[in-house]
Amino acid sequence: MLTSLNEFSYAQTNELNSKIINEYDKIREIAPREKLYIHFDKSIYLPVDTIWFKGYLVNTTLNNSSAISGLIYTELINADGEVVQTLALPTILGLTWGAFPLKEETYPPGNYTFRAYTNWMQNFGDTYIFKKEIKILNLDADQQAITQNGKNASKKNITNQLTNTRNKQEIDIQFLPEGGSWIADLPQKMAFKAIDKSGKGIKINGEIFDSKQNKVTDFKSNTLGMGYFTMFPKLDETYTAKVNFQNGLATKNLPKATAKGTIIALRSSKKSDSLIITVASSLSNQPLTLIGQSRGVICFTANINANDVGRTVRITKDIFPTGVSQILLLDDKKQILNERNFFLNLNDELKVNISSSSLTYNVRDSIPIHLKVSDYLNNPVEASFSIAVTDDNQVLKDSLSENNILTYLLMTSDLKGEVENPGYYFQNQSDEIYNDLDALMLTQGWVSYNWDITKKPLLKAEKEYTISGRIINIMNKPSPHAKIILLGKNKTTMMLDTLTNQNGEFVFDKLPLMDSASFVIQALNAKGKKGTLGITVNEFVRAPFILPKKSYIENNEVIDSIVAQQIDAKNEVYKAALKSGISLREVKITGKKIIRGSKNLNGAGEASQTLTEENLSQIPKKSLYDALAEKVKGFREGMRRKSNIRDYFVNGDLARFIFDGVEIDFFFSPTGSPGGDEYYHFVKGFLDYYNAEDIRGIEVLSNGYSFRYKNQFMEPLDDKTYSFIEITTKTGAGPFLKKSANMYLIKPLNYGNNKVFYSPKYNSTNKKEKLPDYRSTIYWNPNVLTNVNGEADVSFFSADKKGTYTVWIEGIDTKGGLGLRRMRLTIK
């Protein structure tokens, strides 16, 4: 009997089946999963570009918006594994979007990894973290070798390099029996996969021989190195595969067949509405349980007493959702004996239609786009989409090789390892693609939803950004009813307060979005006194990152003529701007001292004086004060003019101190004590606390370099002259210790600056302006909403390069319906 569970079906037959179903339900209750897909405008950028992206956060069961998390972390990581920048983005109904402007001093050319995840996802390791390689090109790259003989020459050079590299490499061939077991005297399907050293599939063919060199069968892979054949293995026999690949030969032994065990065989044709599952066992009358599951939900169960002859079960396909599913065979102790992946496409995605008044436009023309969306039953739906329009001259949008919202959420996120050309499996329902998809399922491991129900996840789901922690007293015990004051400063100042609970815990929630903000937490005991209290704050801990393996093509290499055209187009704009006197490309001045991690408001190396880590390493044990006095020209202490107030100076300017972008004056609260040394001693406490070995660099901002600092940190009517001293610590933690004087500094991750894509609007006045418009991303809109009729309209203007544009749109509705559509426009 089939019953319903969360829009899927399963068969309930006995107590064991009930326990299995209840366990799956319990896992979804204790450890629900969520996935995150990111849509980008493109994947290759120039140093002056902006990376535009939109995030879709869904729960894994129904693919609708996740209610687990409300905060997404996005990161850009360089080739050395260092996190260059992080944004913490709040979500609404699982949707968010943002941008990473690529400043040349922050993002030098090379390969980067974009990561996106929630705090909750970290409970499940690296499995659900979204990752994508981003390439930033070198504007100054020598294009002569690429462009001298045109497009074909460049591609030929790369093809030759790829071929030569593969010729020097061995290939790795895996033979994988269907269901995981290779049992003697039973007919079985053997899958195989061949990859080169870079992990890319390589086409092969060959023959299987037994130990007496008798040919058993032959085999042939698809273009991605995958395939399968059927054999009847014998016990104690050795089988060898003789493999042919381009300009090479290899041999590989097949796994040894075992005498006893169980097997699963899954048979299905494209036209059939059912799956035929055969279970065979060499263990007589052993009770077995057959399970069909998808996305952590049981779709059916069946009890089997398998025997040598085998037992066949027919299951209708429509009890499974679209996507990756598994057939599992369990023994009476619920241990998995065999597993078999398969993929079903029920064609229930959103129907996305995009149209325009024409498919051909002139340069600098207005281009309208009409969007009409319905579900698979042709009912109009309200949904959220993101649209990227790119110039095919400069951006390669490969619908086969790139992940999209369908391929990622329905297939690749549920499989271990890389899936090459994921879009290939979704382009149509031909017999060839159906068979290739089965080969992929036979050779690619799946992401298990197993969880120990006796354990709870360690990391909490974050609904919003909060600041929380715990206060302890000198006896290391919780401090209840302590008053916690939160001071925050960005472009405005805020102050909040709360009390700790009986466990000494506190929390600040519903905080405003304060980009590049700094907060200081101050703790007072129940009597309102400082006492001796320690503060522990629950700060975000980012997910571990493992450097990806380098591919056979170097990271900084320009790989085709499309990339060359993108660089040439940008340089043409610079030249035209220079001739028109409109703007100059930034001039790179060599020889400047750069402090890694500096928060210098003027940019890297822009300072009156700079002390590097190398300079400070000569006096490692000296205090920061002594280092300033010894190394900074003009640094001294003295009296303010016409007063008895003691202060610090650089030559005749008052000195003001910034630690890791945090101005310490913000935390000075005068008590009104007699004498003029209160501020002096406040600053001296910081300068004496740090040693030179704790500091990565010191930058002095005087005269023309002080303008931005005075505008940022001083009152508008302050007419004094200042020299600002930007101090970059090695920890980046700013001026406070984690536990020091009842104070704790916390710098939340940036929310971004709500950057909006600029799309020029041409009219009769500006349409003929001389400055060329060679945008590579013509248009980006992360939040196109369809109305109750499933319709939406957008428009944009074409640029100056003739050729073709790709309009790429993808999105999701409130019920988990996914949609994707592409359109090509011609610009003449």
Short mmCIF file of N, CA, C and O in Angstrom, two decimals, residues 10-14 16-17 20 277 279 287-292 298 300-305 311 313 315 328-330:
data_model
loop_
_atom_site.label_atom_id
_atom_site.label_comp_id
_atom_site.label_asym_id
_atom_site.label_seq_id
_atom_site.Cartn_x
_atom_site.Cartn_y
_atom_site.Cartn_z
N TYR A 10 5.63 6.22 -0.07
CA TYR A 10 6.38 5.07 0.39
C TYR A 10 5.41 3.96 0.77
O TYR A 10 4.22 4.19 0.97
N ALA A 11 5.92 2.77 0.87
CA ALA A 11 5.09 1.63 1.24
C ALA A 11 5.43 1.22 2.66
O ALA A 11 6.59 1.01 2.99
N GLN A 12 4.41 1.11 3.50
CA GLN A 12 4.63 0.72 4.89
C GLN A 12 4.16 -0.71 5.04
O GLN A 12 3.01 -1.02 4.85
N THR A 13 5.08 -1.60 5.38
CA THR A 13 4.72 -3.02 5.40
C THR A 13 4.87 -3.67 6.76
O THR A 13 4.10 -4.52 7.12
N ASN A 14 5.89 -3.33 7.53
CA ASN A 14 6.06 -4.00 8.83
C ASN A 14 6.78 -3.09 9.80
O ASN A 14 7.08 -1.93 9.50
N LEU A 16 9.88 -3.13 10.96
CA LEU A 16 11.20 -2.68 10.55
C LEU A 16 11.10 -1.51 9.58
O LEU A 16 11.82 -0.52 9.70
N ASN A 17 10.18 -1.63 8.62
CA ASN A 17 9.99 -0.54 7.68
C ASN A 17 9.57 0.74 8.39
O ASN A 17 10.01 1.84 8.06
N ILE A 20 12.55 2.37 9.99
CA ILE A 20 13.40 3.03 9.00
C ILE A 20 12.79 4.37 8.59
O ILE A 20 13.47 5.40 8.53
N ILE A 277 13.70 -3.28 -10.66
CA ILE A 277 14.81 -3.49 -9.74
C ILE A 277 14.92 -4.98 -9.44
O ILE A 277 13.95 -5.61 -8.99
N VAL A 279 16.97 -7.86 -7.28
CA VAL A 279 17.84 -8.12 -6.14
C VAL A 279 18.17 -9.60 -6.15
O VAL A 279 17.29 -10.45 -6.23
N PRO A 287 16.69 -12.09 5.28
CA PRO A 287 15.71 -11.01 5.15
C PRO A 287 16.39 -9.71 4.76
O PRO A 287 17.36 -9.29 5.39
N LEU A 288 15.89 -9.08 3.72
CA LEU A 288 16.46 -7.84 3.21
C LEU A 288 15.36 -6.79 3.08
O LEU A 288 14.19 -7.13 2.91
N THR A 289 15.76 -5.55 3.15
CA THR A 289 14.82 -4.44 2.96
C THR A 289 15.32 -3.57 1.82
O THR A 289 16.47 -3.13 1.81
N LEU A 290 14.44 -3.34 0.88
CA LEU A 290 14.76 -2.50 -0.27
C LEU A 290 14.13 -1.13 -0.06
O LEU A 290 12.95 -1.03 0.29
N ILE A 291 14.93 -0.08 -0.23
CA ILE A 291 14.47 1.29 0.01
C ILE A 291 14.73 2.12 -1.23
O ILE A 291 15.79 2.04 -1.85
N GLY A 292 13.77 2.95 -1.57
CA GLY A 292 13.97 3.99 -2.56
C GLY A 292 13.91 5.33 -1.84
O GLY A 292 12.94 5.60 -1.10
N ILE A 298 12.01 8.91 2.31
CA ILE A 298 11.69 7.57 1.82
C ILE A 298 10.57 7.65 0.80
O ILE A 298 9.51 8.22 1.05
N PHE A 300 9.77 4.60 -1.14
CA PHE A 300 9.10 3.30 -1.01
C PHE A 300 9.99 2.38 -0.19
O PHE A 300 11.20 2.59 -0.07
N THR A 301 9.39 1.35 0.40
CA THR A 301 10.14 0.26 1.04
C THR A 301 9.51 -1.06 0.61
O THR A 301 8.32 -1.13 0.31
N ALA A 302 10.34 -2.11 0.59
CA ALA A 302 9.84 -3.44 0.25
C ALA A 302 10.67 -4.48 0.99
O ALA A 302 11.89 -4.32 1.13
N ASN A 303 10.00 -5.52 1.51
CA ASN A 303 10.69 -6.62 2.17
C ASN A 303 10.96 -7.74 1.18
O ASN A 303 10.09 -8.11 0.39
N ILE A 304 12.21 -8.25 1.23
CA ILE A 304 12.63 -9.26 0.25
C ILE A 304 13.37 -10.38 0.96
O ILE A 304 14.25 -10.13 1.79
N ASN A 305 13.02 -11.60 0.66
CA ASN A 305 13.83 -12.76 1.02
C ASN A 305 14.54 -13.21 -0.26
O ASN A 305 14.01 -14.00 -1.03
N ARG A 311 14.97 -11.60 -7.10
CA ARG A 311 13.63 -11.07 -6.88
C ARG A 311 13.51 -9.74 -7.61
O ARG A 311 14.39 -8.90 -7.52
N VAL A 313 11.32 -6.26 -8.51
CA VAL A 313 10.30 -5.32 -8.04
C VAL A 313 10.11 -4.25 -9.11
O VAL A 313 11.09 -3.70 -9.63
N ILE A 315 8.62 -0.51 -9.85
CA ILE A 315 8.23 0.70 -9.14
C ILE A 315 7.93 1.80 -10.15
O ILE A 315 8.69 2.01 -11.09
N LEU A 328 18.51 1.53 -2.16
CA LEU A 328 19.39 0.98 -1.13
C LEU A 328 18.89 -0.38 -0.70
O LEU A 328 17.67 -0.60 -0.54
N LEU A 329 19.82 -1.31 -0.50
CA LEU A 329 19.49 -2.64 0.01
C LEU A 329 20.10 -2.77 1.40
O LEU A 329 21.31 -2.63 1.57
N LEU A 330 19.25 -3.06 2.41
CA LEU A 330 19.67 -3.13 3.80
C LEU A 330 19.48 -4.53 4.35
O LEU A 330 18.53 -5.24 3.97
#
